[in-house]
Amino acid sequence: IGNATIGDGNSTPWNKSKSVTTFADLKVGDPRLIALDWILHKDVKQLEVYDENLSQRYILGLLAMAWDSESWDHCGAVVENTTEVEEVDTTLSEDSGTCFLRDNETDPVQTFQRWLSDADECDWFGVACNDGHVISIELAQNNLIGEIVPELGMLPFLQIIDLSSNCI
């Protein structure tokens, strides 16, 4: 793993002085290193190296780390009791990581899984998949802070990304 190539080989927001080309080049606190630690040691799924979903799960984990998922308004990594944002109520189940969103205007309840949960990444809030491949990430108005990481371009089936009304 120490020699695995990451990113696009160009300078990154976290390491502007030189190009990052391997995990060994990363400094403590880099979202890539934190995401690697999560997928290797904390992710309940513990996917095998040959699993086709390993890279997309890592990339989504990287987004969660790079965008401070603990402060997201909807279905981030931290379980909270209730959050109200504009016209949407978000309630998170404390035991499963399931969150329920209710639009006060139309009142339908939608069920999602929080990011970095043990659920399939295609069930995480704002992620849509087709045949197990991520095709869209829609996280508008979610209090995201950070920069778009180049690894996002490594999701070959990604067609839509909506990060509007965030600090990205």
Short mmCIF file of C-alpha atoms in Angstrom, two decimals:
data_model
loop_
_atom_site.label_atom_id
_atom_site.label_comp_id
_atom_site.label_asym_id
_atom_site.label_seq_id
_atom_site.Cartn_x
_atom_site.Cartn_y
_atom_site.Cartn_z
CA ILE A 1 0.00 0.00 0.00
CA GLY A 2 2.92 2.35 0.69
CA ASN A 3 3.67 2.49 -3.03
CA ALA A 4 0.09 2.78 -4.28
CA THR A 5 -0.43 5.73 -6.59
CA ILE A 6 -3.09 8.22 -5.59
CA GLY A 7 -4.53 11.40 -7.01
CA ASP A 8 -3.47 12.64 -10.38
CA GLY A 9 0.17 13.12 -9.43
CA ASN A 10 -0.25 16.90 -9.40
CA SER A 11 0.05 19.23 -6.46
CA THR A 12 -2.89 18.97 -4.03
CA PRO A 13 -4.47 21.51 -1.66
CA TRP A 14 -2.98 19.60 1.28
CA ASN A 15 0.55 19.40 -0.08
CA LYS A 16 1.33 22.27 -2.44
CA SER A 17 5.11 22.01 -2.16
CA LYS A 18 5.46 18.71 -4.02
CA SER A 19 3.36 16.22 -5.94
CA VAL A 20 1.80 13.39 -3.97
CA THR A 21 2.23 10.09 -5.74
CA THR A 22 2.09 7.45 -2.97
CA PHE A 23 0.42 7.03 0.40
CA ALA A 24 3.91 7.12 1.93
CA ASP A 25 4.21 10.77 0.80
CA LEU A 26 1.16 11.89 2.78
CA LYS A 27 1.38 13.93 5.94
CA VAL A 28 -0.63 13.25 9.09
CA GLY A 29 -4.05 14.87 8.79
CA ASP A 30 -4.29 14.52 5.00
CA PRO A 31 -7.84 13.38 4.14
CA ARG A 32 -6.41 10.66 1.88
CA LEU A 33 -4.52 9.10 4.76
CA ILE A 34 -7.54 9.38 7.07
CA ALA A 35 -9.76 7.74 4.41
CA LEU A 36 -7.18 4.99 3.92
CA ASP A 37 -7.12 4.33 7.66
CA TRP A 38 -10.93 4.25 7.70
CA ILE A 39 -11.24 1.76 4.85
CA LEU A 40 -8.45 -0.48 6.15
CA HIS A 41 -9.26 -0.47 9.86
CA LYS A 42 -12.68 1.01 10.66
CA ASP A 43 -14.96 0.20 7.73
CA VAL A 44 -17.14 -2.72 8.78
CA LYS A 45 -17.35 -4.00 5.19
CA GLN A 46 -13.60 -4.75 4.99
CA LEU A 47 -13.72 -5.20 1.21
CA GLU A 48 -11.10 -7.38 -0.43
CA VAL A 49 -8.53 -5.79 -2.72
CA TYR A 50 -10.16 -7.40 -5.78
CA ASP A 51 -13.66 -6.10 -4.91
CA GLU A 52 -14.83 -3.76 -7.67
CA ASN A 53 -16.44 -1.41 -5.11
CA LEU A 54 -13.27 -0.88 -3.07
CA SER A 55 -12.02 2.14 -5.02
CA GLN A 56 -15.42 3.89 -5.16
CA ARG A 57 -15.97 3.27 -1.42
CA TYR A 58 -12.50 4.70 -0.70
CA ILE A 59 -13.20 7.75 -2.89
CA LEU A 60 -16.53 8.42 -1.17
CA GLY A 61 -14.81 7.97 2.19
CA LEU A 62 -12.19 10.47 1.04
CA LEU A 63 -14.95 12.96 0.18
CA ALA A 64 -16.40 12.53 3.67
CA MET A 65 -12.98 13.22 5.21
CA ALA A 66 -12.12 16.11 2.86
CA TRP A 67 -15.51 17.79 3.38
CA ASP A 68 -15.69 17.42 7.18
CA SER A 69 -18.69 15.07 7.18
CA GLU A 70 -19.13 15.45 10.94
CA SER A 71 -20.59 18.93 10.38
CA TRP A 72 -22.91 18.07 7.46
CA ASP A 73 -26.53 19.09 7.81
CA HIS A 74 -27.93 15.83 6.37
CA CYS A 75 -26.67 12.28 6.94
CA GLY A 76 -23.04 13.02 7.73
CA ALA A 77 -20.89 10.71 9.81
CA VAL A 78 -22.00 11.85 13.27
CA VAL A 79 -25.32 10.68 14.64
CA GLU A 80 -27.37 13.49 16.16
CA ASN A 81 -30.93 13.54 17.45
CA THR A 82 -32.72 16.06 15.24
CA THR A 83 -31.58 18.83 12.92
CA GLU A 84 -33.85 21.34 11.23
CA VAL A 85 -32.63 23.15 8.15
CA GLU A 86 -35.01 25.44 6.28
CA GLU A 87 -37.96 23.26 5.21
CA VAL A 88 -36.37 19.84 5.86
CA ASP A 89 -36.31 17.84 9.10
CA THR A 90 -33.58 15.24 9.49
CA THR A 91 -33.82 12.58 12.14
CA LEU A 92 -31.08 10.03 12.62
CA SER A 93 -31.57 6.64 14.23
CA GLU A 94 -28.91 6.27 16.91
CA ASP A 95 -28.48 2.52 16.50
CA SER A 96 -28.26 1.88 12.77
CA GLY A 97 -27.03 5.08 11.17
CA THR A 98 -30.30 5.32 9.27
CA CYS A 99 -31.63 8.82 8.71
CA PHE A 100 -35.10 9.88 7.76
CA LEU A 101 -35.69 13.10 5.84
CA ARG A 102 -39.09 14.74 5.75
CA ASP A 103 -39.92 17.63 3.48
CA ASN A 104 -42.39 19.79 5.40
CA GLU A 105 -44.03 20.96 2.18
CA THR A 106 -44.89 17.57 0.68
CA ASP A 107 -44.41 15.43 3.84
CA PRO A 108 -42.98 12.26 2.25
CA VAL A 109 -40.37 10.54 4.40
CA GLN A 110 -37.24 9.31 2.64
CA THR A 111 -34.83 6.84 4.23
CA PHE A 112 -31.06 6.99 3.68
CA GLN A 113 -27.93 5.66 5.34
CA ARG A 114 -25.37 8.04 6.79
CA TRP A 115 -21.97 8.35 5.14
CA LEU A 116 -19.24 6.02 6.42
CA SER A 117 -21.85 3.62 7.79
CA ASP A 118 -21.62 -0.12 7.21
CA ALA A 119 -24.35 0.16 4.56
CA ASP A 120 -23.58 -0.13 0.89
CA GLU A 121 -22.22 3.22 -0.31
CA CYS A 122 -25.00 3.33 -2.92
CA ASP A 123 -27.46 3.73 -0.02
CA TRP A 124 -25.62 6.68 1.54
CA PHE A 125 -27.44 10.02 1.54
CA GLY A 126 -27.07 11.88 -1.77
CA VAL A 127 -25.42 8.99 -3.62
CA ALA A 128 -27.19 7.30 -6.53
CA CYS A 129 -25.94 4.21 -8.31
CA ASN A 130 -26.73 2.14 -11.36
CA ASP A 131 -25.67 -1.53 -11.26
CA GLY A 132 -23.54 -0.82 -8.19
CA HIS A 133 -21.63 2.08 -9.79
CA VAL A 134 -21.90 5.64 -8.46
CA ILE A 135 -23.61 7.79 -11.09
CA SER A 136 -24.48 10.87 -9.03
CA ILE A 137 -23.54 12.68 -5.84
CA GLU A 138 -26.08 15.31 -4.81
CA LEU A 139 -25.20 17.10 -1.57
CA ALA A 140 -26.58 20.60 -2.12
CA GLN A 141 -27.13 22.80 0.96
CA ASN A 142 -25.30 20.43 3.28
CA ASN A 143 -22.81 22.74 5.03
CA LEU A 144 -19.88 21.11 3.20
CA ILE A 145 -16.52 22.82 3.55
CA GLY A 146 -13.40 21.95 1.57
CA GLU A 147 -12.14 21.41 -1.93
CA ILE A 148 -12.97 18.92 -4.65
CA VAL A 149 -10.35 16.19 -4.59
CA PRO A 150 -8.91 14.96 -7.92
CA GLU A 151 -9.80 11.36 -7.02
CA LEU A 152 -13.44 12.24 -7.73
CA GLY A 153 -12.49 11.93 -11.39
CA MET A 154 -11.70 8.27 -10.77
CA LEU A 155 -15.41 7.41 -10.49
CA PRO A 156 -15.86 6.33 -14.12
CA PHE A 157 -19.67 6.28 -14.12
CA LEU A 158 -20.21 9.59 -12.30
CA GLN A 159 -22.51 11.78 -14.40
CA ILE A 160 -23.96 14.29 -11.93
CA ILE A 161 -22.44 16.12 -9.01
CA ASP A 162 -24.43 18.80 -7.19
CA LEU A 163 -22.55 20.59 -4.44
CA SER A 164 -24.41 23.90 -4.76
CA SER A 165 -24.87 26.15 -1.73
CA ASN A 166 -21.84 24.73 0.09
CA CYS A 167 -18.33 26.10 0.68
CA ILE A 168 -16.61 23.88 -1.87
#
